[in-house]
GROMACS .gro file of C-alpha atoms in nm:
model
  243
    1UNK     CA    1   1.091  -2.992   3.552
    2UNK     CA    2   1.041  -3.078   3.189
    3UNK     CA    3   0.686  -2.892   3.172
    4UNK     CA    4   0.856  -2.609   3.369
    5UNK     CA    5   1.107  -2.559   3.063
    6UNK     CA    6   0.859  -2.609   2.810
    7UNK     CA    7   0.611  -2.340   2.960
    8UNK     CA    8   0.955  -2.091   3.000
    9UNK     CA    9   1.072  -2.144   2.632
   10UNK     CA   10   0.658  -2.093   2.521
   11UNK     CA   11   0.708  -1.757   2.717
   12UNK     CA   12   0.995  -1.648   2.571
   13UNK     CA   13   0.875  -1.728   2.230
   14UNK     CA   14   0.567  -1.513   2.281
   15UNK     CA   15   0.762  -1.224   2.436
   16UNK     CA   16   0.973  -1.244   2.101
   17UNK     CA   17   0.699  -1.235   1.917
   18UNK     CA   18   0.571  -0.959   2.080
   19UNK     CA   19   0.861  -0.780   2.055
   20UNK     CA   20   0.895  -0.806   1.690
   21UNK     CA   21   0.522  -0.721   1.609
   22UNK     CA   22   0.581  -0.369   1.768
   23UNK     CA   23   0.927  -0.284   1.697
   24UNK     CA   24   0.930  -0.288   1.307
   25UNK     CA   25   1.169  -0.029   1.136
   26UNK     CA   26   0.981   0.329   1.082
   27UNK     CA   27   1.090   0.528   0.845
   28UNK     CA   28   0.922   0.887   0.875
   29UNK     CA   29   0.856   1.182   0.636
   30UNK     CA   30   1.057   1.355   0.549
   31UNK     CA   31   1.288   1.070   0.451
   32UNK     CA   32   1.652   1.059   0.542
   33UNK     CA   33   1.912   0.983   0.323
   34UNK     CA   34   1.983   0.680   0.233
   35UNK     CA   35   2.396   0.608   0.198
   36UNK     CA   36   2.328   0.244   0.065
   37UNK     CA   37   2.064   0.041  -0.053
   38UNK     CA   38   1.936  -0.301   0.074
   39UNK     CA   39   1.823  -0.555  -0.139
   40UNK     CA   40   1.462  -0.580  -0.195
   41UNK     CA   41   1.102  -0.496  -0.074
   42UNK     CA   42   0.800  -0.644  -0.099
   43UNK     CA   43   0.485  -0.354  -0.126
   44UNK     CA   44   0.117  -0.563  -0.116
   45UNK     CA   45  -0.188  -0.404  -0.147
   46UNK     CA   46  -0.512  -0.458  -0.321
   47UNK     CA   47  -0.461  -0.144  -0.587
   48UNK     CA   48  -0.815  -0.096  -0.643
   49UNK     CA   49  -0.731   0.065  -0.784
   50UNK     CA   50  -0.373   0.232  -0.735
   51UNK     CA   51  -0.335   0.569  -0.709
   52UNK     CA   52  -0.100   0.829  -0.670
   53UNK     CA   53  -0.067   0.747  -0.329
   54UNK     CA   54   0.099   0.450  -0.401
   55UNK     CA   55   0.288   0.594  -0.682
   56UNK     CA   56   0.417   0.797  -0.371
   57UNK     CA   57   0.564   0.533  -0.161
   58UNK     CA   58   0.671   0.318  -0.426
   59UNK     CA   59   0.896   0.624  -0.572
   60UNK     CA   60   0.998   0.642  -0.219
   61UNK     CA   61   1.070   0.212  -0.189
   62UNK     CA   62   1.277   0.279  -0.529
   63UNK     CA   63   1.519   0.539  -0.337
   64UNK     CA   64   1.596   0.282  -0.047
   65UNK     CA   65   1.609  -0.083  -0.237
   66UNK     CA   66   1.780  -0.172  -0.504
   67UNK     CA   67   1.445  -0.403  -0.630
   68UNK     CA   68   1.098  -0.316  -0.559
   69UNK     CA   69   0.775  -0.560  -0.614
   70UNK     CA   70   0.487  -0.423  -0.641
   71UNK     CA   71   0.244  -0.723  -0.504
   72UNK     CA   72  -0.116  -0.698  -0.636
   73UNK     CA   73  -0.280  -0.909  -0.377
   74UNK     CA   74  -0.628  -1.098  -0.396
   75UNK     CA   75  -0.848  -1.348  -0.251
   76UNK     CA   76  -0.868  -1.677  -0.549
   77UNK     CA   77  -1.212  -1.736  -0.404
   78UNK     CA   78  -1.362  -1.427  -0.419
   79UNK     CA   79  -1.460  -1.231  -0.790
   80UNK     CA   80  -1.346  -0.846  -0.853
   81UNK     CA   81  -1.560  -0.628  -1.073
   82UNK     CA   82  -1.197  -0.535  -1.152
   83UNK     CA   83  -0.934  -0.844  -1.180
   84UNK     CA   84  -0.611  -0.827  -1.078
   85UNK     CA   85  -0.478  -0.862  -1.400
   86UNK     CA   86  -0.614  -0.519  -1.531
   87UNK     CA   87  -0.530  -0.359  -1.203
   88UNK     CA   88  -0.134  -0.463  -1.252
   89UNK     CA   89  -0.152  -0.340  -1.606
   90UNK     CA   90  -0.312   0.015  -1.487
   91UNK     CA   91  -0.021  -0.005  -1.210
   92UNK     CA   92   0.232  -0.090  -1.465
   93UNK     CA   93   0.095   0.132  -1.702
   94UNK     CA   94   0.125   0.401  -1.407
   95UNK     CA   95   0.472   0.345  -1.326
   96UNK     CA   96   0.640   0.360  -1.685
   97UNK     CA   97   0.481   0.688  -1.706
   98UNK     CA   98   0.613   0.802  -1.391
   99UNK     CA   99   0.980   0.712  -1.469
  100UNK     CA  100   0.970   0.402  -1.249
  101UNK     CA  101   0.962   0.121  -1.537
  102UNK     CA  102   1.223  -0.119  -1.279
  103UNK     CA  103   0.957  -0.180  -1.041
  104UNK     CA  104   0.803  -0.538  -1.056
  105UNK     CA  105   0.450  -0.513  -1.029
  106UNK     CA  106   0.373  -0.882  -0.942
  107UNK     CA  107   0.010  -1.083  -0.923
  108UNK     CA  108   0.023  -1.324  -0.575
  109UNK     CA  109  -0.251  -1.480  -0.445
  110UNK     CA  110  -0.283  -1.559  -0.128
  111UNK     CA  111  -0.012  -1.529   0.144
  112UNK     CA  112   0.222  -1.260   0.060
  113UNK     CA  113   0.510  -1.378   0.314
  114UNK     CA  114   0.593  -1.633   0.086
  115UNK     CA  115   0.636  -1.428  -0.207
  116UNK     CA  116   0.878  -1.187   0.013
  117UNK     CA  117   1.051  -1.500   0.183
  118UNK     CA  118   1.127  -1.676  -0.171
  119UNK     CA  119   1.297  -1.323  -0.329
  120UNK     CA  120   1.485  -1.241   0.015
  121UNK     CA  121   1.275  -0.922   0.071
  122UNK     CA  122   1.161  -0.712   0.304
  123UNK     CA  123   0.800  -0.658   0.401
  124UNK     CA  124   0.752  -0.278   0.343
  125UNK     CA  125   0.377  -0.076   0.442
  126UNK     CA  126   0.292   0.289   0.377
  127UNK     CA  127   0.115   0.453   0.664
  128UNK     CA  128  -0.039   0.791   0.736
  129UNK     CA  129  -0.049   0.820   1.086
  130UNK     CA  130   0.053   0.561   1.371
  131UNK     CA  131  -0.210   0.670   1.603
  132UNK     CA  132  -0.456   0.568   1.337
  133UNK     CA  133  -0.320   0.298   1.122
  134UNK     CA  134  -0.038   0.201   1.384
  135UNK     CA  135  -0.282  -0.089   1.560
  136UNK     CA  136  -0.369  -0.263   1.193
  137UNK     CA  137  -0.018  -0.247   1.049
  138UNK     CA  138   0.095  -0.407   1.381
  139UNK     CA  139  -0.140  -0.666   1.347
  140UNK     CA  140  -0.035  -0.723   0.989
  141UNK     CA  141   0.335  -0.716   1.105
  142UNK     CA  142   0.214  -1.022   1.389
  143UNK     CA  143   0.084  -1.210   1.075
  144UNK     CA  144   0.398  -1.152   0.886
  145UNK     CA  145   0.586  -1.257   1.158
  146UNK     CA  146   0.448  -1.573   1.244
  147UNK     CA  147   0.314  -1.677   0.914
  148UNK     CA  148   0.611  -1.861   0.838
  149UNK     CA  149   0.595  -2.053   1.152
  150UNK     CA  150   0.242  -2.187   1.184
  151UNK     CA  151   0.221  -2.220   0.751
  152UNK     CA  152   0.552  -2.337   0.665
  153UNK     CA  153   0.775  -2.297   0.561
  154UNK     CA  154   0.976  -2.302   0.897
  155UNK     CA  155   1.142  -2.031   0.862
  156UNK     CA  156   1.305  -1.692   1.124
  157UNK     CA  157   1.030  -1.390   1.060
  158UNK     CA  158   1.131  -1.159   0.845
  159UNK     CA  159   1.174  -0.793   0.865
  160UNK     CA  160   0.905  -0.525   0.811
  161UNK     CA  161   0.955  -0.185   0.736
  162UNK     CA  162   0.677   0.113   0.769
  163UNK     CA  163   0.714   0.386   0.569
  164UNK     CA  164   0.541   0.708   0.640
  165UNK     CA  165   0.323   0.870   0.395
  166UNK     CA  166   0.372   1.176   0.258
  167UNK     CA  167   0.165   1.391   0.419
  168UNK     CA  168   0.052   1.541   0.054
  169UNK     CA  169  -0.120   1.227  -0.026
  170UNK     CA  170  -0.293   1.107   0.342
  171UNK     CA  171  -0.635   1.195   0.192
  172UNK     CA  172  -0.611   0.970  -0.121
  173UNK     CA  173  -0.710   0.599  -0.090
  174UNK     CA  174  -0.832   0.352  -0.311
  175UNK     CA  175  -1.168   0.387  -0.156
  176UNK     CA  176  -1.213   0.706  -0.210
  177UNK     CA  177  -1.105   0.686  -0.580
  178UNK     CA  178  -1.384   0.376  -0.575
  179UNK     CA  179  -1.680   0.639  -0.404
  180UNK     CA  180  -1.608   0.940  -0.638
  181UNK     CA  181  -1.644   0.684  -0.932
  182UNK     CA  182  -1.989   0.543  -0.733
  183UNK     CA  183  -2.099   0.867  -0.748
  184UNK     CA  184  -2.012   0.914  -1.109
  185UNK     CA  185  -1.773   1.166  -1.040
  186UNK     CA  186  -1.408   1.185  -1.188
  187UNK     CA  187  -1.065   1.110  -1.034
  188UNK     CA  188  -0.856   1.379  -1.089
  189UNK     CA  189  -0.801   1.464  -0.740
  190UNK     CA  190  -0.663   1.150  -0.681
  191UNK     CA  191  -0.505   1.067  -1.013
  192UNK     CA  192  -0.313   1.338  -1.130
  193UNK     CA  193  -0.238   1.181  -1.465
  194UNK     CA  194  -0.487   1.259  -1.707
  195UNK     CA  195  -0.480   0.940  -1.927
  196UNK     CA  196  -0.478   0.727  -1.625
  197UNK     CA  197  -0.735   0.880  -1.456
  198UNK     CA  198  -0.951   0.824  -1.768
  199UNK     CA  199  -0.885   0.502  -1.782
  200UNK     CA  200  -0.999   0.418  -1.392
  201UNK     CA  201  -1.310   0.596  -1.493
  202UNK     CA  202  -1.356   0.361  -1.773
  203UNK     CA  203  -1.286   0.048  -1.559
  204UNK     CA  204  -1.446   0.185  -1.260
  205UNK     CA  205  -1.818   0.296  -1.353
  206UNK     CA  206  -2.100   0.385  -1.147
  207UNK     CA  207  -2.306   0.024  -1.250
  208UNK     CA  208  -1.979  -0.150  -1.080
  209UNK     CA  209  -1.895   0.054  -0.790
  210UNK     CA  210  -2.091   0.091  -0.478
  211UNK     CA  211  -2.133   0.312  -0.146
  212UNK     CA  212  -2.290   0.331   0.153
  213UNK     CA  213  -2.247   0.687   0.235
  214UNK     CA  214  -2.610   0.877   0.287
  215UNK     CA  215  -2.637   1.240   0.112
  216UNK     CA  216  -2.496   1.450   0.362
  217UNK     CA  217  -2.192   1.238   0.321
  218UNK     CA  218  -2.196   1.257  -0.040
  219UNK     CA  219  -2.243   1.631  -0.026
  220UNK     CA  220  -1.926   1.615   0.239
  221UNK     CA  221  -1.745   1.412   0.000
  222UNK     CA  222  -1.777   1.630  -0.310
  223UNK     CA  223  -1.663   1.903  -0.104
  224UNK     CA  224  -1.336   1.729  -0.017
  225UNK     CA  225  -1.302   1.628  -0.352
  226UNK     CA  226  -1.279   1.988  -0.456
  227UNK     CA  227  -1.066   2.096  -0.195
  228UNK     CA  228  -0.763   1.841  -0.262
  229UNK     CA  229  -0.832   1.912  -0.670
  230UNK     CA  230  -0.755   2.260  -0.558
  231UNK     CA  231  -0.502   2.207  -0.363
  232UNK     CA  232  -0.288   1.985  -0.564
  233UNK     CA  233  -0.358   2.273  -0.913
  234UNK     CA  234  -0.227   2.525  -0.696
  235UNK     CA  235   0.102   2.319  -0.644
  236UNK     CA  236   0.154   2.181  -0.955
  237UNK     CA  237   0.119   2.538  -1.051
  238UNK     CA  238   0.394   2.627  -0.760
  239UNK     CA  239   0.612   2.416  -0.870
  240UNK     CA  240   0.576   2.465  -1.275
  241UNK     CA  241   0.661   2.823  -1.190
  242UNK     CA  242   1.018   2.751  -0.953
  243UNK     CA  243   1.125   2.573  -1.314
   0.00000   0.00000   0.00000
């Protein structure tokens, strides 16, 4: 009888589990209104190096919670041609400039959950398309979720929220910024502020970036590259002329 309850109440718990991994909050573009704002968020991601991508969602984090950290995540084991140090300044740096000085761009190492469990915050991830992204940011919300109950502390998982990407910005990415700078080429496309992208060009040089991609890819790349430039001049030009 005993084992019989046991083996119920280990089924239940996984069905709970499972429910919670793939029934986290989604907020799609365009974003509704928001008529009050929770607390806080917690936004991890590597930020190598951020982008306006990021500046995207975190603008967008900002409208729905009163306090927004900005977690640079990293591995303490592993070395960065780029530390996380200088990549929080560049986001920092990034933010002020964009009128978003209150976000808290924070340094963790390590296991992010704890961060987010210590301030009371949500868990908040920017995605571009479910289909795509939907199976990794599930299996980052199943981490989240029972992170706190096989690493202590024992605590009830805590909420995750996916926010969609502006669809504007779904062919920027950190790696991208990384492969035009591999490739010596600038990051304009990707960085619309001039200063800032200078300075990710001066962090992130050819002799410490790499890629794998062969020359048809490169040639495929470069192409892109031009096509988004264009694409975002001709709406910043759009929208300098509604003024």
């Amino acid at each position: 009888m005993l084992l019989q309850v046991a083996a119920f109440a280990f089924l239940a718990f996984c069905g709970y589990v499972a429910y919670l991994t793939f029934t986290p909050e989604i907020i799609r573009y365009p974003y509704p209104r928001v008529e009050k704002k929770e607390r806080a968020c917690v936004y991890s991601g590597s930020f190598n190096p951020a982008h306006d991508g990021h500046l995207a969602i975190l603008r967008a984090l900002r409208n729905r919670f009163e306090t927004v950290y900005a977690i640079v995540g990293y591995n303490p084991l592993k070395k960065y041609p780029v530390t996380p140090e200088r990549r929080a300044d560049l986001l920092r740096k990034m933010l002020r400039k964009n009128g978003l000085p209150s976000i808290k761009v924070v340094v963790v190492p390590g296991l992010i959950f704890r961060f987010a469990k210590k301030h009371n915050a949500v868990m908040a991830r920017g995605f571009r398309n479910l289909k795509k992204d939907g199976p990794d940011e599930y299996f980052l919300n199943f981490l989240n979720i029972i992170g706190p109950l096989l690493f202590g502390p024992f605590q009830a998982p805590m909420k995750t929220v996916l926010l969609q990407a502006n669809p504007g910005y779904t062919s920027i990415s950190s790696s991208r910024v990384r492969n035009a700078r591999a490739l010596g080429e600038e990051v304009e496309a990707f960085v619309e502020d001039k200063e800032i992208a200078t300075e990710i060009s001066r962090l992130y040089t050819p002799q410490n970036t790499t890629h794998t991609m062969t020359n048809k890819e490169q040639d495929k790349f470069r192409k892109e590259m031009l096509a988004i430039l264009s694409a975002r001049r001709t709406l910043s030009a759009s929208l300098e002329a509604k003024k």
